[in-house]
mmCIF file with all atom_site columns, C-alpha atoms in Angstrom:
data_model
loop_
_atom_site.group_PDB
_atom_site.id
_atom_site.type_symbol
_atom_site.label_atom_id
_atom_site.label_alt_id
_atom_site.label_comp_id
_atom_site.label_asym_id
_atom_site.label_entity_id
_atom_site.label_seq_id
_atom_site.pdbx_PDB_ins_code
_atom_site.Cartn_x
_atom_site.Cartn_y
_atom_site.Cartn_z
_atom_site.occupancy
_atom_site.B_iso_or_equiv
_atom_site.pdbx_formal_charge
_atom_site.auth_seq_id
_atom_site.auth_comp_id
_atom_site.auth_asym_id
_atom_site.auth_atom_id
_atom_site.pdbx_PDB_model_num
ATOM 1  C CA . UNK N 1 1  ? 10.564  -20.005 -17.831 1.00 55.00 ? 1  UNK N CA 1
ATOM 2  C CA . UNK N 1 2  ? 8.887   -19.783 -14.265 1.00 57.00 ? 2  UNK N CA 1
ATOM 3  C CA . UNK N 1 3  ? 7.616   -16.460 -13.256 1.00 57.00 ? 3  UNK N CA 1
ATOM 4  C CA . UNK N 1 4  ? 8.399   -16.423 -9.473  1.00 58.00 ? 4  UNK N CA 1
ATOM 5  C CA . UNK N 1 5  ? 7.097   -12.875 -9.070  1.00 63.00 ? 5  UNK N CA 1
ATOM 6  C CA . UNK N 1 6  ? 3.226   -12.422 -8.122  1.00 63.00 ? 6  UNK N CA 1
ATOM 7  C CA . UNK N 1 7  ? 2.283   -9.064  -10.167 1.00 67.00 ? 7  UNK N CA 1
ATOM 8  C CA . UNK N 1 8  ? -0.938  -8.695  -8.099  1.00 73.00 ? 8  UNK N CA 1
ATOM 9  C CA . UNK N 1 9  ? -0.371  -6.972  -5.117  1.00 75.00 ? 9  UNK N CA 1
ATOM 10 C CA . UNK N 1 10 ? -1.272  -7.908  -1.486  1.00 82.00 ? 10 UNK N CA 1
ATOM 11 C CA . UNK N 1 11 ? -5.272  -7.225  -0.690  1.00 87.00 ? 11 UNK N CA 1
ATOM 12 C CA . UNK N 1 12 ? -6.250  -6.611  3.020   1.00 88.00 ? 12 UNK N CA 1
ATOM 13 C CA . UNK N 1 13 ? -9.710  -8.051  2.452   1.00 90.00 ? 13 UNK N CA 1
ATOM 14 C CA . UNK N 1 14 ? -8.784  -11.101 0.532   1.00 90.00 ? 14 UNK N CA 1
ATOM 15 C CA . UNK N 1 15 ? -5.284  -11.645 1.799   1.00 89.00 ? 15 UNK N CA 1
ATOM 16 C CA . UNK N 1 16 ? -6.312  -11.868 5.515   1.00 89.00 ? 16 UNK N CA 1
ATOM 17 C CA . UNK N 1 17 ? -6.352  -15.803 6.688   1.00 91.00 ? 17 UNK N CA 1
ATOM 18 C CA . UNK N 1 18 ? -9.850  -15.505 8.156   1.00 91.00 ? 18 UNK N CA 1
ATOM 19 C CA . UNK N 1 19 ? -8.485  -17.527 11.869  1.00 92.00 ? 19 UNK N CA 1
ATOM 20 C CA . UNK N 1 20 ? -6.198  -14.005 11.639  1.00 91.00 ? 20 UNK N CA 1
ATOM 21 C CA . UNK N 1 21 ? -9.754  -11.992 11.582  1.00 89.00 ? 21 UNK N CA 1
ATOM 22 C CA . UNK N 1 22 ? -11.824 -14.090 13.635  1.00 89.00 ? 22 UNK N CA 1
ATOM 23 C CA . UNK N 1 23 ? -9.148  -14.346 16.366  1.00 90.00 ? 23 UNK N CA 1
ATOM 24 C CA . UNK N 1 24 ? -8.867  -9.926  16.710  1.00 86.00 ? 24 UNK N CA 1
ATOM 25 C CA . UNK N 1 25 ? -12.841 -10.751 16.777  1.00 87.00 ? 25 UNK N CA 1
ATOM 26 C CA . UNK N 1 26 ? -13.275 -8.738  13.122  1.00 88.00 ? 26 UNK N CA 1
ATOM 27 C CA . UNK N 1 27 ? -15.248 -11.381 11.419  1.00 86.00 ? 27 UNK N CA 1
ATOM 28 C CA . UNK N 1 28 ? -19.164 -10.479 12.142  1.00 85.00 ? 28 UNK N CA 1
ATOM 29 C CA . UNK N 1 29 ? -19.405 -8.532  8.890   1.00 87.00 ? 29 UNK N CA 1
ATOM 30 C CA . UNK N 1 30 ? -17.539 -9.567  5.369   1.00 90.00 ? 30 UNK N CA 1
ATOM 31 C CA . UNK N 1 31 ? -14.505 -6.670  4.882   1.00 92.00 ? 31 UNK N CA 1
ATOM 32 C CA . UNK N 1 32 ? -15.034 -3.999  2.612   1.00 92.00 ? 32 UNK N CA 1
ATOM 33 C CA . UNK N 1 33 ? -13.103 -2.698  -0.241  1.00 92.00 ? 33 UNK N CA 1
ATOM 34 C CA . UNK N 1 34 ? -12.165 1.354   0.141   1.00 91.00 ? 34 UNK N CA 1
ATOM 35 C CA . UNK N 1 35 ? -10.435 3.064   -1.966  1.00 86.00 ? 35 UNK N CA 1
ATOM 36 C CA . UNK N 1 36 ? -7.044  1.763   -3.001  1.00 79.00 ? 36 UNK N CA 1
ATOM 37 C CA . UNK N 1 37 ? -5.480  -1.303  -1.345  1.00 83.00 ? 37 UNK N CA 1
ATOM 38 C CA . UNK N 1 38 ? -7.763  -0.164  1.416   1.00 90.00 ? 38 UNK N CA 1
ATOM 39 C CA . UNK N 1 39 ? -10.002 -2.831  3.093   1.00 93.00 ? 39 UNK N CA 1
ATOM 40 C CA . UNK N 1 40 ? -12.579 -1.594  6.224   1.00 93.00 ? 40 UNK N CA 1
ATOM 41 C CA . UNK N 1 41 ? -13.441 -4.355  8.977   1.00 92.00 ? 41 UNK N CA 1
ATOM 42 C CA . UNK N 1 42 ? -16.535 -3.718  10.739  1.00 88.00 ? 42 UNK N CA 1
ATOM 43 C CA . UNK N 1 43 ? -16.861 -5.304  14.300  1.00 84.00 ? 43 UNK N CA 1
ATOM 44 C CA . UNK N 1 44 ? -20.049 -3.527  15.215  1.00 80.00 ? 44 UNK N CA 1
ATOM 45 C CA . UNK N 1 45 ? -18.275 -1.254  18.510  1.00 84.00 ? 45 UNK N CA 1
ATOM 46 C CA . UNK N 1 46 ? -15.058 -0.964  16.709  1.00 85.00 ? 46 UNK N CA 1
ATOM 47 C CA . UNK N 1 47 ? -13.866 -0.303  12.921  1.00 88.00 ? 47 UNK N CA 1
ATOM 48 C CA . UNK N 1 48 ? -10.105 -1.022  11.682  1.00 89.00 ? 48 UNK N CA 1
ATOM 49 C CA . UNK N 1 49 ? -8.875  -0.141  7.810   1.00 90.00 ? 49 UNK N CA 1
ATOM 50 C CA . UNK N 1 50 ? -6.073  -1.948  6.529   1.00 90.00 ? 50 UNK N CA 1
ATOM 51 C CA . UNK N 1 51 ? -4.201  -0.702  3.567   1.00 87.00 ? 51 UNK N CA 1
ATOM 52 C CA . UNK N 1 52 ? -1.267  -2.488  1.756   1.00 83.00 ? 52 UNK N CA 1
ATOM 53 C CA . UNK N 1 53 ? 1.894   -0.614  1.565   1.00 79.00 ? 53 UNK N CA 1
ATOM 54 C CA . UNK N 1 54 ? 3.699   -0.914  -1.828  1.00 72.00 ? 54 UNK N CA 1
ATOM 55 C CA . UNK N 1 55 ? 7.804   -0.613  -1.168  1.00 75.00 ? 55 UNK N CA 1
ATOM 56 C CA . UNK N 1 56 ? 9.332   0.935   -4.022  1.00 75.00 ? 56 UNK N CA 1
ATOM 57 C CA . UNK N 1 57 ? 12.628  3.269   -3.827  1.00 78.00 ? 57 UNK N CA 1
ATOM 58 C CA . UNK N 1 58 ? 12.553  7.108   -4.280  1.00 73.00 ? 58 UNK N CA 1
ATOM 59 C CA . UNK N 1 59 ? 13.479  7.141   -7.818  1.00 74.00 ? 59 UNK N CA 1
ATOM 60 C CA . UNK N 1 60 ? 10.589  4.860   -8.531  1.00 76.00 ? 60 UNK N CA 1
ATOM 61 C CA . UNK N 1 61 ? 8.740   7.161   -7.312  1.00 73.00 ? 61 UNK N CA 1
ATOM 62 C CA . UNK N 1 62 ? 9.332   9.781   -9.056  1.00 74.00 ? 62 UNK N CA 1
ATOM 63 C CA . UNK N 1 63 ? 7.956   10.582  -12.797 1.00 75.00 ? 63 UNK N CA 1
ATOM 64 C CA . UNK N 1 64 ? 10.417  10.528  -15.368 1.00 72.00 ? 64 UNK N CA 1
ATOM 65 C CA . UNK N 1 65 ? 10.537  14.070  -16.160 1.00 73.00 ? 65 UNK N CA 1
ATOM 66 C CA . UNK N 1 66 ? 10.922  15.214  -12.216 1.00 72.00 ? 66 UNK N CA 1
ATOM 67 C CA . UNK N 1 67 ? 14.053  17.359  -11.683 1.00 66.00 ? 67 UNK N CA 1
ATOM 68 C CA . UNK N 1 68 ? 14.948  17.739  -7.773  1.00 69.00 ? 68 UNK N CA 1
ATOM 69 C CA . UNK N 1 69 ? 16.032  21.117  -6.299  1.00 70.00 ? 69 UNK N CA 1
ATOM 70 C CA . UNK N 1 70 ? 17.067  22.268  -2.774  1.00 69.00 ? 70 UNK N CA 1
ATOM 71 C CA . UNK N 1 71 ? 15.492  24.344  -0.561  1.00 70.00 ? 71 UNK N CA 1
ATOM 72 C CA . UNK N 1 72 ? 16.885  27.443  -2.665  1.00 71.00 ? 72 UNK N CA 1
ATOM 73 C CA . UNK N 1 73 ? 15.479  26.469  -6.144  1.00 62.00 ? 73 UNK N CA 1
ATOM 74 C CA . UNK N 1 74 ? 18.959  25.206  -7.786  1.00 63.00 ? 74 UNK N CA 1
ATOM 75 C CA . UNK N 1 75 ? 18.755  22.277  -9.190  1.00 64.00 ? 75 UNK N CA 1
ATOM 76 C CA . UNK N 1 76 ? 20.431  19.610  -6.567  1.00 59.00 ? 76 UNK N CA 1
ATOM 77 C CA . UNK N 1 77 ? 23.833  17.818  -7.427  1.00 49.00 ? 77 UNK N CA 1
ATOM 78 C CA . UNK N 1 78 ? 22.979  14.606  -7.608  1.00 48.00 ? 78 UNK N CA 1
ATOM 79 C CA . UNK N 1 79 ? 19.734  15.240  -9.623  1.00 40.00 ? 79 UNK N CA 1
ATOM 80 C CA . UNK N 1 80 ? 19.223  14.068  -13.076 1.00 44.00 ? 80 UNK N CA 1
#
C-alpha cells in the first residue's frame, strides 16, 4: 500500500521556497512561527503573516452533536 496523502499540513515558514521569499525581499530575518499555521516575515520596514488555510466542507466542520436551526430557533429541514 502507498499512502499518497501527506497528513502534515502546509507550513508558511517551512513550506516557502526561499527564491519565493528572497524575491518579495522577506528574507533578512528567519520567519517566525505564530500561533497556528501562522508564520510572521520580518523585512525590517514591512511585516507580512502567512497562515495556511485548511479546506474542509461545512459538515466537517461541525461537531458531531451540532443541530442547525434557522433564524427562528426550529430546528432546520435538512439538519440532522
Amino acid at each position: 500500500m502507498i499512502d499518497l496523502v501527506d497528513p502534515r499540513p502546509f507550513d508558511p515558514c517551512e513550506d516557502i521556497p526561499l527564491p519565493v521569499v528572497q524575491g518579495i525581499g522577506l528574507a533578512f530575518t528567519p520567519p517566525t512561527h505564530e500561533e497556528g499555521l501562522r508564520c510572521k516575515y520580518d523585512a525590517g520596514n514591512y511585516q507580512v503573516a502567512v497562515e495556511a488555510i485548511v479546506w474542509r466542507t461545512y459538515e466537517e466542520s461541525l461537531t458531531p452533536d451540532a443541530l442547525e436551526v434557522d433564524i427562528n430557533g426550529h430546528r432546520a429541514a435538512w439538519a440532522w
